[in-house]
């Protein structure tokens, strides 16, 4: 078995503007290969921010992943296998 590269899951909050009255934010969940590279899924905010600045990144734990799955399964139950 080959070793898989270590990845970490993050939730990231980005800001596209410095406008304090009408800020534009984006929240995404990401699978990071290293500090600056990975891919993700936008959960909230505009599709393209252009130049954005990272406000906060939180690394997810296994417990976080289990709790997120439990919430998603409650709202969107897994399809039952057909016989």
PDB file of N, CA, C and O in Angstrom, chain B, residues numbered from 101:
ATOM      1  N   UNK B 101       0.847  -1.175   0.000  1.00  0.00           N
ATOM      2  CA  UNK B 101       0.000   0.000   0.000  1.00  0.00           C
ATOM      3  C   UNK B 101       0.891   1.236   0.000  1.00  0.00           C
ATOM      4  O   UNK B 101       1.849   1.315   0.769  1.00  0.00           O
ATOM      5  N   UNK B 102       0.582   2.186  -0.850  1.00  0.00           N
ATOM      6  CA  UNK B 102       1.388   3.400  -0.892  1.00  0.00           C
ATOM      7  C   UNK B 102       0.895   4.385   0.156  1.00  0.00           C
ATOM      8  O   UNK B 102      -0.291   4.433   0.481  1.00  0.00           O
ATOM      9  N   UNK B 103       1.819   5.158   0.668  1.00  0.00           N
ATOM     10  CA  UNK B 103       1.445   6.174   1.644  1.00  0.00           C
ATOM     11  C   UNK B 103       0.700   7.304   0.953  1.00  0.00           C
ATOM     12  O   UNK B 103       1.135   7.812  -0.081  1.00  0.00           O
ATOM     13  N   UNK B 104      -0.416   7.685   1.529  1.00  0.00           N
ATOM     14  CA  UNK B 104      -1.185   8.812   1.013  1.00  0.00           C
ATOM     15  C   UNK B 104      -0.618  10.098   1.607  1.00  0.00           C
ATOM     16  O   UNK B 104      -0.210  10.116   2.768  1.00  0.00           O
ATOM     17  N   UNK B 105      -0.589  11.170   0.825  1.00  0.00           N
ATOM     18  CA  UNK B 105      -0.104  12.425   1.378  1.00  0.00           C
ATOM     19  C   UNK B 105      -1.017  12.893   2.508  1.00  0.00           C
ATOM     20  O   UNK B 105      -2.232  12.703   2.456  1.00  0.00           O
ATOM     21  N   UNK B 106      -0.427  13.501   3.520  1.00  0.00           N
ATOM     22  CA  UNK B 106      -1.209  14.016   4.627  1.00  0.00           C
ATOM     23  C   UNK B 106      -2.015  15.217   4.159  1.00  0.00           C
ATOM     24  O   UNK B 106      -1.480  16.145   3.553  1.00  0.00           O
ATOM     25  N   UNK B 107      -3.279  15.185   4.443  1.00  0.00           N
ATOM     26  CA  UNK B 107      -4.164  16.301   4.101  1.00  0.00           C
ATOM     27  C   UNK B 107      -4.861  16.748   5.367  1.00  0.00           C
ATOM     28  O   UNK B 107      -5.009  15.984   6.321  1.00  0.00           O
ATOM     29  N   UNK B 108      -5.280  17.982   5.359  1.00  0.00           N
ATOM     30  CA  UNK B 108      -6.094  18.429   6.473  1.00  0.00           C
ATOM     31  C   UNK B 108      -7.325  19.131   5.930  1.00  0.00           C
ATOM     32  O   UNK B 108      -7.286  19.752   4.868  1.00  0.00           O
ATOM     33  N   UNK B 109      -8.412  19.025   6.668  1.00  0.00           N
ATOM     34  CA  UNK B 109      -9.654  19.692   6.290  1.00  0.00           C
ATOM     35  C   UNK B 109      -9.736  21.000   7.051  1.00  0.00           C
ATOM     36  O   UNK B 109      -9.421  21.063   8.239  1.00  0.00           O
ATOM     37  N   UNK B 110     -10.163  22.044   6.354  1.00  0.00           N
ATOM     38  CA  UNK B 110     -10.292  23.346   6.995  1.00  0.00           C
ATOM     39  C   UNK B 110     -11.624  23.990   6.632  1.00  0.00           C
ATOM     40  O   UNK B 110     -12.215  23.695   5.593  1.00  0.00           O
ATOM     41  N   UNK B 111     -12.075  24.861   7.496  1.00  0.00           N
ATOM     42  CA  UNK B 111     -13.158  25.790   7.196  1.00  0.00           C
ATOM     43  C   UNK B 111     -12.486  27.151   7.134  1.00  0.00           C
ATOM     44  O   UNK B 111     -11.752  27.524   8.049  1.00  0.00           O
ATOM     45  N   UNK B 112     -12.731  27.898   6.060  1.00  0.00           N
ATOM     46  CA  UNK B 112     -12.043  29.171   5.863  1.00  0.00           C
ATOM     47  C   UNK B 112     -13.045  30.301   5.679  1.00  0.00           C
ATOM     48  O   UNK B 112     -14.032  30.165   4.956  1.00  0.00           O
ATOM     49  N   UNK B 113     -12.775  31.415   6.346  1.00  0.00           N
ATOM     50  CA  UNK B 113     -13.551  32.641   6.185  1.00  0.00           C
ATOM     51  C   UNK B 113     -12.668  33.657   5.476  1.00  0.00           C
ATOM     52  O   UNK B 113     -11.598  34.009   5.973  1.00  0.00           O
ATOM     53  N   UNK B 114     -13.112  34.125   4.321  1.00  0.00           N
ATOM     54  CA  UNK B 114     -12.372  35.115   3.535  1.00  0.00           C
ATOM     55  C   UNK B 114     -13.185  36.398   3.432  1.00  0.00           C
ATOM     56  O   UNK B 114     -14.415  36.381   3.496  1.00  0.00           O
ATOM     57  N   UNK B 115     -12.473  37.509   3.273  1.00  0.00           N
ATOM     58  CA  UNK B 115     -13.115  38.800   3.046  1.00  0.00           C
ATOM     59  C   UNK B 115     -12.624  39.371   1.732  1.00  0.00           C
ATOM     60  O   UNK B 115     -11.426  39.353   1.449  1.00  0.00           O
ATOM     61  N   UNK B 116     -13.552  39.880   0.926  1.00  0.00           N
ATOM     62  CA  UNK B 116     -13.186  40.434  -0.377  1.00  0.00           C
ATOM     63  C   UNK B 116     -13.084  41.947  -0.343  1.00  0.00           C
ATOM     64  O   UNK B 116     -12.555  42.553  -1.275  1.00  0.00           O
ATOM     65  N   UNK B 117     -13.581  42.563   0.716  1.00  0.00           N
ATOM     66  CA  UNK B 117     -13.564  44.024   0.765  1.00  0.00           C
ATOM     67  C   UNK B 117     -13.091  44.495   2.126  1.00  0.00           C
ATOM     68  O   UNK B 117     -13.077  43.735   3.095  1.00  0.00           O
ATOM     69  N   UNK B 118     -12.714  45.732   2.182  1.00  0.00           N
ATOM     70  CA  UNK B 118     -12.373  46.335   3.469  1.00  0.00           C
ATOM     71  C   UNK B 118     -13.498  47.256   3.937  1.00  0.00           C
ATOM     72  O   UNK B 118     -13.329  48.010   4.896  1.00  0.00           O
ATOM     73  N   UNK B 119     -14.636  47.195   3.265  1.00  0.00           N
ATOM     74  CA  UNK B 119     -15.797  48.008   3.607  1.00  0.00           C
ATOM     75  C   UNK B 119     -16.398  47.490   4.908  1.00  0.00           C
ATOM     76  O   UNK B 119     -16.954  46.392   4.941  1.00  0.00           O
ATOM     77  N   UNK B 120     -16.292  48.265   5.969  1.00  0.00           N
ATOM     78  CA  UNK B 120     -16.797  47.825   7.272  1.00  0.00           C
ATOM     79  C   UNK B 120     -18.327  47.843   7.342  1.00  0.00           C
ATOM     80  O   UNK B 120     -18.925  47.083   8.103  1.00  0.00           O
ATOM     81  N   UNK B 121     -18.952  48.709   6.551  1.00  0.00           N
ATOM     82  CA  UNK B 121     -20.408  48.803   6.590  1.00  0.00           C
ATOM     83  C   UNK B 121     -21.080  47.695   5.784  1.00  0.00           C
ATOM     84  O   UNK B 121     -22.108  47.157   6.196  1.00  0.00           O
ATOM     85  N   UNK B 122     -20.496  47.355   4.632  1.00  0.00           N
ATOM     86  CA  UNK B 122     -21.065  46.321   3.764  1.00  0.00           C
ATOM     87  C   UNK B 122     -19.979  45.313   3.371  1.00  0.00           C
ATOM     88  O   UNK B 122     -19.576  45.261   2.209  1.00  0.00           O
ATOM     89  N   UNK B 123     -19.509  44.521   4.325  1.00  0.00           N
ATOM     90  CA  UNK B 123     -18.451  43.563   3.997  1.00  0.00           C
ATOM     91  C   UNK B 123     -18.977  42.424   3.124  1.00  0.00           C
ATOM     92  O   UNK B 123     -20.163  42.097   3.167  1.00  0.00           O
ATOM     93  N   UNK B 124     -18.100  41.833   2.347  1.00  0.00           N
ATOM     94  CA  UNK B 124     -18.430  40.663   1.532  1.00  0.00           C
ATOM     95  C   UNK B 124     -17.575  39.510   2.043  1.00  0.00           C
ATOM     96  O   UNK B 124     -16.346  39.584   2.027  1.00  0.00           O
ATOM     97  N   UNK B 125     -18.229  38.448   2.496  1.00  0.00           N
ATOM     98  CA  UNK B 125     -17.522  37.301   3.048  1.00  0.00           C
ATOM     99  C   UNK B 125     -17.795  36.052   2.222  1.00  0.00           C
ATOM    100  O   UNK B 125     -18.782  35.963   1.493  1.00  0.00           O
ATOM    101  N   UNK B 126     -16.895  35.101   2.361  1.00  0.00           N
ATOM    102  CA  UNK B 126     -17.069  33.787   1.756  1.00  0.00           C
ATOM    103  C   UNK B 126     -16.607  32.753   2.775  1.00  0.00           C
ATOM    104  O   UNK B 126     -15.562  32.919   3.405  1.00  0.00           O
ATOM    105  N   UNK B 127     -17.383  31.689   2.937  1.00  0.00           N
ATOM    106  CA  UNK B 127     -17.001  30.574   3.804  1.00  0.00           C
ATOM    107  C   UNK B 127     -16.874  29.341   2.928  1.00  0.00           C
ATOM    108  O   UNK B 127     -17.739  29.068   2.095  1.00  0.00           O
ATOM    109  N   UNK B 128     -15.783  28.592   3.119  1.00  0.00           N
ATOM    110  CA  UNK B 128     -15.574  27.379   2.327  1.00  0.00           C
ATOM    111  C   UNK B 128     -15.030  26.263   3.209  1.00  0.00           C
ATOM    112  O   UNK B 128     -14.411  26.507   4.245  1.00  0.00           O
ATOM    113  N   UNK B 129     -15.277  25.035   2.770  1.00  0.00           N
ATOM    114  CA  UNK B 129     -14.670  23.861   3.396  1.00  0.00           C
ATOM    115  C   UNK B 129     -13.651  23.341   2.393  1.00  0.00           C
ATOM    116  O   UNK B 129     -13.942  23.242   1.202  1.00  0.00           O
ATOM    117  N   UNK B 130     -12.450  23.008   2.875  1.00  0.00           N
ATOM    118  CA  UNK B 130     -11.334  22.722   1.979  1.00  0.00           C
ATOM    119  C   UNK B 130     -10.555  21.486   2.404  1.00  0.00           C
ATOM    120  O   UNK B 130     -10.454  21.178   3.592  1.00  0.00           O
ATOM    121  N   UNK B 131     -10.008  20.785   1.418  1.00  0.00           N
ATOM    122  CA  UNK B 131      -9.055  19.694   1.644  1.00  0.00           C
ATOM    123  C   UNK B 131      -7.689  20.237   1.233  1.00  0.00           C
ATOM    124  O   UNK B 131      -7.425  20.429   0.046  1.00  0.00           O
ATOM    125  N   UNK B 132      -6.837  20.480   2.200  1.00  0.00           N
ATOM    126  CA  UNK B 132      -5.550  21.131   1.944  1.00  0.00           C
ATOM    127  C   UNK B 132      -4.429  20.096   1.814  1.00  0.00           C
ATOM    128  O   UNK B 132      -4.299  19.193   2.640  1.00  0.00           O
ATOM    129  N   UNK B 133      -3.620  20.250   0.751  1.00  0.00           N
ATOM    130  CA  UNK B 133      -2.438  19.404   0.557  1.00  0.00           C
ATOM    131  C   UNK B 133      -1.262  19.940   1.359  1.00  0.00           C
ATOM    132  O   UNK B 133      -0.452  19.178   1.887  1.00  0.00           O
ATOM    133  N   UNK B 134      -1.181  21.251   1.441  1.00  0.00           N
ATOM    134  CA  UNK B 134      -0.152  21.908   2.241  1.00  0.00           C
ATOM    135  C   UNK B 134      -0.700  23.264   2.659  1.00  0.00           C
ATOM    136  O   UNK B 134      -1.890  23.528   2.490  1.00  0.00           O
ATOM    137  N   UNK B 135       0.135  24.107   3.191  1.00  0.00           N
ATOM    138  CA  UNK B 135      -0.319  25.385   3.746  1.00  0.00           C
ATOM    139  C   UNK B 135      -1.098  26.254   2.755  1.00  0.00           C
ATOM    140  O   UNK B 135      -2.051  26.929   3.143  1.00  0.00           O
ATOM    141  N   UNK B 136      -0.700  26.240   1.486  1.00  0.00           N
ATOM    142  CA  UNK B 136      -1.292  27.154   0.509  1.00  0.00           C
ATOM    143  C   UNK B 136      -1.999  26.487  -0.664  1.00  0.00           C
ATOM    144  O   UNK B 136      -2.483  27.183  -1.556  1.00  0.00           O
ATOM    145  N   UNK B 137      -2.074  25.167  -0.689  1.00  0.00           N
ATOM    146  CA  UNK B 137      -2.637  24.480  -1.851  1.00  0.00           C
ATOM    147  C   UNK B 137      -3.684  23.455  -1.424  1.00  0.00           C
ATOM    148  O   UNK B 137      -3.506  22.727  -0.448  1.00  0.00           O
ATOM    149  N   UNK B 138      -4.767  23.420  -2.171  1.00  0.00           N
ATOM    150  CA  UNK B 138      -5.835  22.470  -1.911  1.00  0.00           C
ATOM    151  C   UNK B 138      -7.032  22.808  -2.781  1.00  0.00           C
ATOM    152  O   UNK B 138      -6.935  23.612  -3.707  1.00  0.00           O
ATOM    153  N   UNK B 139      -8.152  22.189  -2.475  1.00  0.00           N
ATOM    154  CA  UNK B 139      -9.387  22.491  -3.192  1.00  0.00           C
ATOM    155  C   UNK B 139     -10.521  22.479  -2.183  1.00  0.00           C
ATOM    156  O   UNK B 139     -10.386  21.938  -1.086  1.00  0.00           O
ATOM    157  N   UNK B 140     -11.631  23.076  -2.563  1.00  0.00           N
ATOM    158  CA  UNK B 140     -12.711  23.149  -1.605  1.00  0.00           C
ATOM    159  C   UNK B 140     -14.062  23.389  -2.238  1.00  0.00           C
ATOM    160  O   UNK B 140     -14.225  23.345  -3.457  1.00  0.00           O
ATOM    161  N   UNK B 141     -15.025  23.644  -1.372  1.00  0.00           N
ATOM    162  CA  UNK B 141     -16.403  23.886  -1.779  1.00  0.00           C
ATOM    163  C   UNK B 141     -16.909  25.127  -1.046  1.00  0.00           C
ATOM    164  O   UNK B 141     -16.822  25.217   0.178  1.00  0.00           O
ATOM    165  N   UNK B 142     -17.437  26.078  -1.809  1.00  0.00           N
ATOM    166  CA  UNK B 142     -17.959  27.318  -1.237  1.00  0.00           C
ATOM    167  C   UNK B 142     -19.303  27.035  -0.585  1.00  0.00           C
ATOM    168  O   UNK B 142     -20.219  26.534  -1.237  1.00  0.00           O
ATOM    169  N   UNK B 143     -19.423  27.353   0.702  1.00  0.00           N
ATOM    170  CA  UNK B 143     -20.673  27.172   1.432  1.00  0.00           C
ATOM    171  C   UNK B 143     -21.521  28.438   1.438  1.00  0.00           C
ATOM    172  O   UNK B 143     -22.749  28.363   1.483  1.00  0.00           O
ATOM    173  N   UNK B 144     -20.874  29.598   1.393  1.00  0.00           N
ATOM    174  CA  UNK B 144     -21.582  30.867   1.466  1.00  0.00           C
ATOM    175  C   UNK B 144     -20.753  31.951   0.800  1.00  0.00           C
ATOM    176  O   UNK B 144     -19.523  31.925   0.847  1.00  0.00           O
ATOM    177  N   UNK B 145     -21.433  32.898   0.183  1.00  0.00           N
ATOM    178  CA  UNK B 145     -20.750  34.049  -0.378  1.00  0.00           C
ATOM    179  C   UNK B 145     -20.698  34.007  -1.889  1.00  0.00           C
ATOM    180  O   UNK B 145     -21.144  33.043  -2.511  1.00  0.00           O
ATOM    181  N   UNK B 146     -20.147  35.067  -2.481  1.00  0.00           N
ATOM    182  CA  UNK B 146     -20.082  35.139  -3.940  1.00  0.00           C
ATOM    183  C   UNK B 146     -19.179  34.061  -4.511  1.00  0.00           C
ATOM    184  O   UNK B 146     -18.237  33.607  -3.861  1.00  0.00           O
ATOM    185  N   UNK B 147     -19.484  33.657  -5.743  1.00  0.00           N
ATOM    186  CA  UNK B 147     -18.722  32.584  -6.379  1.00  0.00           C
ATOM    187  C   UNK B 147     -17.260  32.955  -6.564  1.00  0.00           C
ATOM    188  O   UNK B 147     -16.379  32.121  -6.359  1.00  0.00           O
ATOM    189  N   UNK B 148     -16.995  34.185  -6.946  1.00  0.00           N
ATOM    190  CA  UNK B 148     -15.617  34.577  -7.206  1.00  0.00           C
ATOM    191  C   UNK B 148     -15.311  35.850  -6.436  1.00  0.00           C
ATOM    192  O   UNK B 148     -15.968  36.873  -6.631  1.00  0.00           O
ATOM    193  N   UNK B 149     -14.327  35.789  -5.572  1.00  0.00           N
ATOM    194  CA  UNK B 149     -13.962  36.958  -4.792  1.00  0.00           C
ATOM    195  C   UNK B 149     -12.828  37.757  -5.420  1.00  0.00           C
ATOM    196  O   UNK B 149     -12.605  38.909  -5.047  1.00  0.00           O
ATOM    197  N   UNK B 150     -12.117  37.168  -6.359  1.00  0.00           N
ATOM    198  CA  UNK B 150     -10.944  37.870  -6.884  1.00  0.00           C
ATOM    199  C   UNK B 150      -9.864  37.908  -5.818  1.00  0.00           C
ATOM    200  O   UNK B 150      -9.452  36.870  -5.301  1.00  0.00           O
ATOM    201  N   UNK B 151      -9.422  39.078  -5.501  1.00  0.00           N
ATOM    202  CA  UNK B 151      -8.439  39.215  -4.419  1.00  0.00           C
ATOM    203  C   UNK B 151      -9.170  39.204  -3.089  1.00  0.00           C
ATOM    204  O   UNK B 151      -9.951  40.107  -2.788  1.00  0.00           O
ATOM    205  N   UNK B 152      -8.913  38.195  -2.312  1.00  0.00           N
ATOM    206  CA  UNK B 152      -9.528  38.119  -0.995  1.00  0.00           C
ATOM    207  C   UNK B 152      -8.434  37.936   0.036  1.00  0.00           C
ATOM    208  O   UNK B 152      -7.307  37.565  -0.291  1.00  0.00           O
ATOM    209  N   UNK B 153      -8.776  38.197   1.266  1.00  0.00           N
ATOM    210  CA  UNK B 153      -7.807  37.956   2.330  1.00  0.00           C
ATOM    211  C   UNK B 153      -8.430  37.000   3.326  1.00  0.00           C
ATOM    212  O   UNK B 153      -9.604  37.107   3.678  1.00  0.00           O
ATOM    213  N   UNK B 154      -7.624  36.081   3.761  1.00  0.00           N
ATOM    214  CA  UNK B 154      -8.072  35.076   4.704  1.00  0.00           C
ATOM    215  C   UNK B 154      -8.219  35.722   6.077  1.00  0.00           C
ATOM    216  O   UNK B 154      -7.279  36.326   6.593  1.00  0.00           O
ATOM    217  N   UNK B 155      -9.394  35.591   6.655  1.00  0.00           N
ATOM    218  CA  UNK B 155      -9.627  36.122   7.994  1.00  0.00           C
ATOM    219  C   UNK B 155      -9.417  35.065   9.065  1.00  0.00           C
ATOM    220  O   UNK B 155      -8.931  35.362  10.157  1.00  0.00           O
ATOM    221  N   UNK B 156      -9.786  33.830   8.747  1.00  0.00           N
ATOM    222  CA  UNK B 156      -9.684  32.776   9.753  1.00  0.00           C
ATOM    223  C   UNK B 156      -9.726  31.424   9.073  1.00  0.00           C
ATOM    224  O   UNK B 156     -10.529  31.203   8.166  1.00  0.00           O
ATOM    225  N   UNK B 157      -8.864  30.519   9.507  1.00  0.00           N
ATOM    226  CA  UNK B 157      -8.888  29.131   9.062  1.00  0.00           C
ATOM    227  C   UNK B 157      -8.884  28.247  10.297  1.00  0.00           C
ATOM    228  O   UNK B 157      -8.077  28.438  11.206  1.00  0.00           O
ATOM    229  N   UNK B 158      -9.781  27.289  10.323  1.00  0.00           N
ATOM    230  CA  UNK B 158      -9.861  26.352  11.433  1.00  0.00           C
ATOM    231  C   UNK B 158      -9.644  24.956  10.885  1.00  0.00           C
ATOM    232  O   UNK B 158     -10.336  24.537   9.957  1.00  0.00           O
ATOM    233  N   UNK B 159      -8.688  24.232  11.450  1.00  0.00           N
ATOM    234  CA  UNK B 159      -8.440  22.852  11.040  1.00  0.00           C
ATOM    235  C   UNK B 159      -9.461  21.949  11.719  1.00  0.00           C
ATOM    236  O   UNK B 159      -9.662  22.027  12.931  1.00  0.00           O
ATOM    237  N   UNK B 160     -10.109  21.087  10.927  1.00  0.00           N
ATOM    238  CA  UNK B 160     -11.122  20.188  11.458  1.00  0.00           C
ATOM    239  C   UNK B 160     -10.490  18.917  12.008  1.00  0.00           C
ATOM    240  O   UNK B 160      -9.484  18.433  11.491  1.00  0.00           O
ATOM    241  N   UNK B 161     -11.095  18.385  13.062  1.00  0.00           N
ATOM    242  CA  UNK B 161     -10.657  17.127  13.655  1.00  0.00           C
ATOM    243  C   UNK B 161     -11.588  16.004  13.188  1.00  0.00           C
ATOM    244  O   UNK B 161     -12.597  16.260  12.531  1.00  0.00           O
ATOM    245  N   UNK B 162     -11.245  14.777  13.529  1.00  0.00           N
ATOM    246  CA  UNK B 162     -12.122  13.646  13.208  1.00  0.00           C
ATOM    247  C   UNK B 162     -13.471  13.818  13.887  1.00  0.00           C
ATOM    248  O   UNK B 162     -14.508  13.511  13.298  1.00  0.00           O
ATOM    249  N   UNK B 163     -13.463  14.305  15.114  1.00  0.00           N
ATOM    250  CA  UNK B 163     -14.729  14.537  15.823  1.00  0.00           C
ATOM    251  C   UNK B 163     -15.577  15.563  15.077  1.00  0.00           C
ATOM    252  O   UNK B 163     -16.786  15.381  14.932  1.00  0.00           O
ATOM    253  N   UNK B 164     -14.949  16.645  14.603  1.00  0.00           N
ATOM    254  CA  UNK B 164     -15.684  17.637  13.815  1.00  0.00           C
ATOM    255  C   UNK B 164     -16.327  16.981  12.594  1.00  0.00           C
ATOM    256  O   UNK B 164     -17.500  17.215  12.303  1.00  0.00           O
ATOM    257  N   UNK B 165     -15.554  16.161  11.885  1.00  0.00           N
ATOM    258  CA  UNK B 165     -16.060  15.493  10.681  1.00  0.00           C
ATOM    259  C   UNK B 165     -17.239  14.585  11.022  1.00  0.00           C
ATOM    260  O   UNK B 165     -18.235  14.561  10.299  1.00  0.00           O
ATOM    261  N   UNK B 166     -17.129  13.839  12.120  1.00  0.00           N
ATOM    262  CA  UNK B 166     -18.219  12.952  12.534  1.00  0.00           C
ATOM    263  C   UNK B 166     -19.484  13.740  12.869  1.00  0.00           C
ATOM    264  O   UNK B 166     -20.585  13.332  12.502  1.00  0.00           O
ATOM    265  N   UNK B 167     -19.330  14.860  13.561  1.00  0.00           N
ATOM    266  CA  UNK B 167     -20.484  15.686  13.932  1.00  0.00           C
ATOM    267  C   UNK B 167     -21.124  16.335  12.703  1.00  0.00           C
ATOM    268  O   UNK B 167     -22.350  16.413  12.616  1.00  0.00           O
ATOM    269  N   UNK B 168     -20.308  16.798  11.758  1.00  0.00           N
ATOM    270  CA  UNK B 168     -20.834  17.380  10.520  1.00  0.00           C
ATOM    271  C   UNK B 168     -21.603  16.328   9.733  1.00  0.00           C
ATOM    272  O   UNK B 168     -22.685  16.606   9.216  1.00  0.00           O
ATOM    273  N   UNK B 169     -21.043  15.107   9.639  1.00  0.00           N
ATOM    274  CA  UNK B 169     -21.745  14.016   8.941  1.00  0.00           C
ATOM    275  C   UNK B 169     -23.078  13.703   9.607  1.00  0.00           C
ATOM    276  O   UNK B 169     -24.078  13.474   8.926  1.00  0.00           O
ATOM    277  N   UNK B 170     -23.096  13.693  10.950  1.00  0.00           N
ATOM    278  CA  UNK B 170     -24.329  13.384  11.680  1.00  0.00           C
ATOM    279  C   UNK B 170     -25.411  14.420  11.383  1.00  0.00           C
ATOM    280  O   UNK B 170     -26.574  14.065  11.186  1.00  0.00           O
ATOM    281  N   UNK B 171     -25.035  15.696  11.349  1.00  0.00           N
ATOM    282  CA  UNK B 171     -26.007  16.750  11.037  1.00  0.00           C
ATOM    283  C   UNK B 171     -26.511  16.597   9.607  1.00  0.00           C
ATOM    284  O   UNK B 171     -27.714  16.681   9.362  1.00  0.00           O
ATOM    285  N   UNK B 172     -25.602  16.373   8.666  1.00  0.00           N
ATOM    286  CA  UNK B 172     -26.009  16.205   7.267  1.00  0.00           C
ATOM    287  C   UNK B 172     -26.895  14.976   7.090  1.00  0.00           C
ATOM    288  O   UNK B 172     -27.872  15.025   6.343  1.00  0.00           O
ATOM    289  N   UNK B 173     -26.565  13.865   7.772  1.00  0.00           N
ATOM    290  CA  UNK B 173     -27.386  12.654   7.680  1.00  0.00           C
ATOM    291  C   UNK B 173     -28.779  12.875   8.267  1.00  0.00           C
ATOM    292  O   UNK B 173     -29.754  12.291   7.794  1.00  0.00           O
ATOM    293  N   UNK B 174     -28.872  13.724   9.302  1.00  0.00           N
ATOM    294  CA  UNK B 174     -30.172  14.020   9.901  1.00  0.00           C
ATOM    295  C   UNK B 174     -31.046  14.818   8.932  1.00  0.00           C
ATOM    296  O   UNK B 174     -32.243  14.556   8.808  1.00  0.00           O
ATOM    297  N   UNK B 175     -30.456  15.775   8.259  1.00  0.00           N
ATOM    298  CA  UNK B 175     -31.211  16.636   7.346  1.00  0.00           C
ATOM    299  C   UNK B 175     -31.391  15.985   5.975  1.00  0.00           C
ATOM    300  O   UNK B 175     -32.448  16.101   5.354  1.00  0.00           O
ATOM    301  N   UNK B 176     -30.352  15.304   5.515  1.00  0.00           N
ATOM    302  CA  UNK B 176     -30.366  14.628   4.212  1.00  0.00           C
ATOM    303  C   UNK B 176     -30.011  13.157   4.440  1.00  0.00           C
ATOM    304  O   UNK B 176     -28.859  12.771   4.240  1.00  0.00           O
ATOM    305  N   UNK B 177     -30.983  12.324   4.857  1.00  0.00           N
ATOM    306  CA  UNK B 177     -30.676  10.925   5.164  1.00  0.00           C
ATOM    307  C   UNK B 177     -30.055  10.216   3.960  1.00  0.00           C
ATOM    308  O   UNK B 177     -30.447  10.451   2.817  1.00  0.00           O
ATOM    309  N   UNK B 178     -29.076   9.342   4.234  1.00  0.00           N
ATOM    310  CA  UNK B 178     -28.480   8.577   3.131  1.00  0.00           C
ATOM    311  C   UNK B 178     -29.552   7.733   2.442  1.00  0.00           C
ATOM    312  O   UNK B 178     -30.476   7.237   3.086  1.00  0.00           O
ATOM    313  N   UNK B 179     -29.417   7.582   1.151  1.00  0.00           N
ATOM    314  CA  UNK B 179     -30.365   6.761   0.394  1.00  0.00           C
ATOM    315  C   UNK B 179     -30.248   5.317   0.854  1.00  0.00           C
ATOM    316  O   UNK B 179     -29.147   4.797   1.034  1.00  0.00           O
ATOM    317  N   UNK B 180     -31.398   4.673   1.042  1.00  0.00           N
ATOM    318  CA  UNK B 180     -31.362   3.269   1.452  1.00  0.00           C
ATOM    319  C   UNK B 180     -31.039   2.410   0.234  1.00  0.00           C
ATOM    320  O   UNK B 180     -31.500   2.692  -0.872  1.00  0.00           O
ATOM    321  N   UNK B 181     -30.240   1.352   0.445  1.00  0.00           N
ATOM    322  CA  UNK B 181     -29.888   0.486  -0.690  1.00  0.00           C
ATOM    323  C   UNK B 181     -31.129  -0.226  -1.221  1.00  0.00           C
ATOM    324  O   UNK B 181     -31.982  -0.670  -0.453  1.00  0.00           O
ATOM    325  N   UNK B 182     -31.214  -0.324  -2.533  1.00  0.00           N
ATOM    326  CA  UNK B 182     -32.352  -1.021  -3.140  1.00  0.00           C
ATOM    327  C   UNK B 182     -32.053  -2.508  -3.212  1.00  0.00           C
ATOM    328  O   UNK B 182     -30.918  -2.921  -3.453  1.00  0.00           O
ATOM    329  N   UNK B 183     -33.090  -3.301  -3.000  1.00  0.00           N
ATOM    330  CA  UNK B 183     -32.914  -4.760  -2.989  1.00  0.00           C
ATOM    331  C   UNK B 183     -32.928  -5.330  -4.373  1.00  0.00           C
ATOM    332  O   UNK B 183     -32.793  -6.542  -4.543  1.00  0.00           O
TER     333      UNK B 183
END
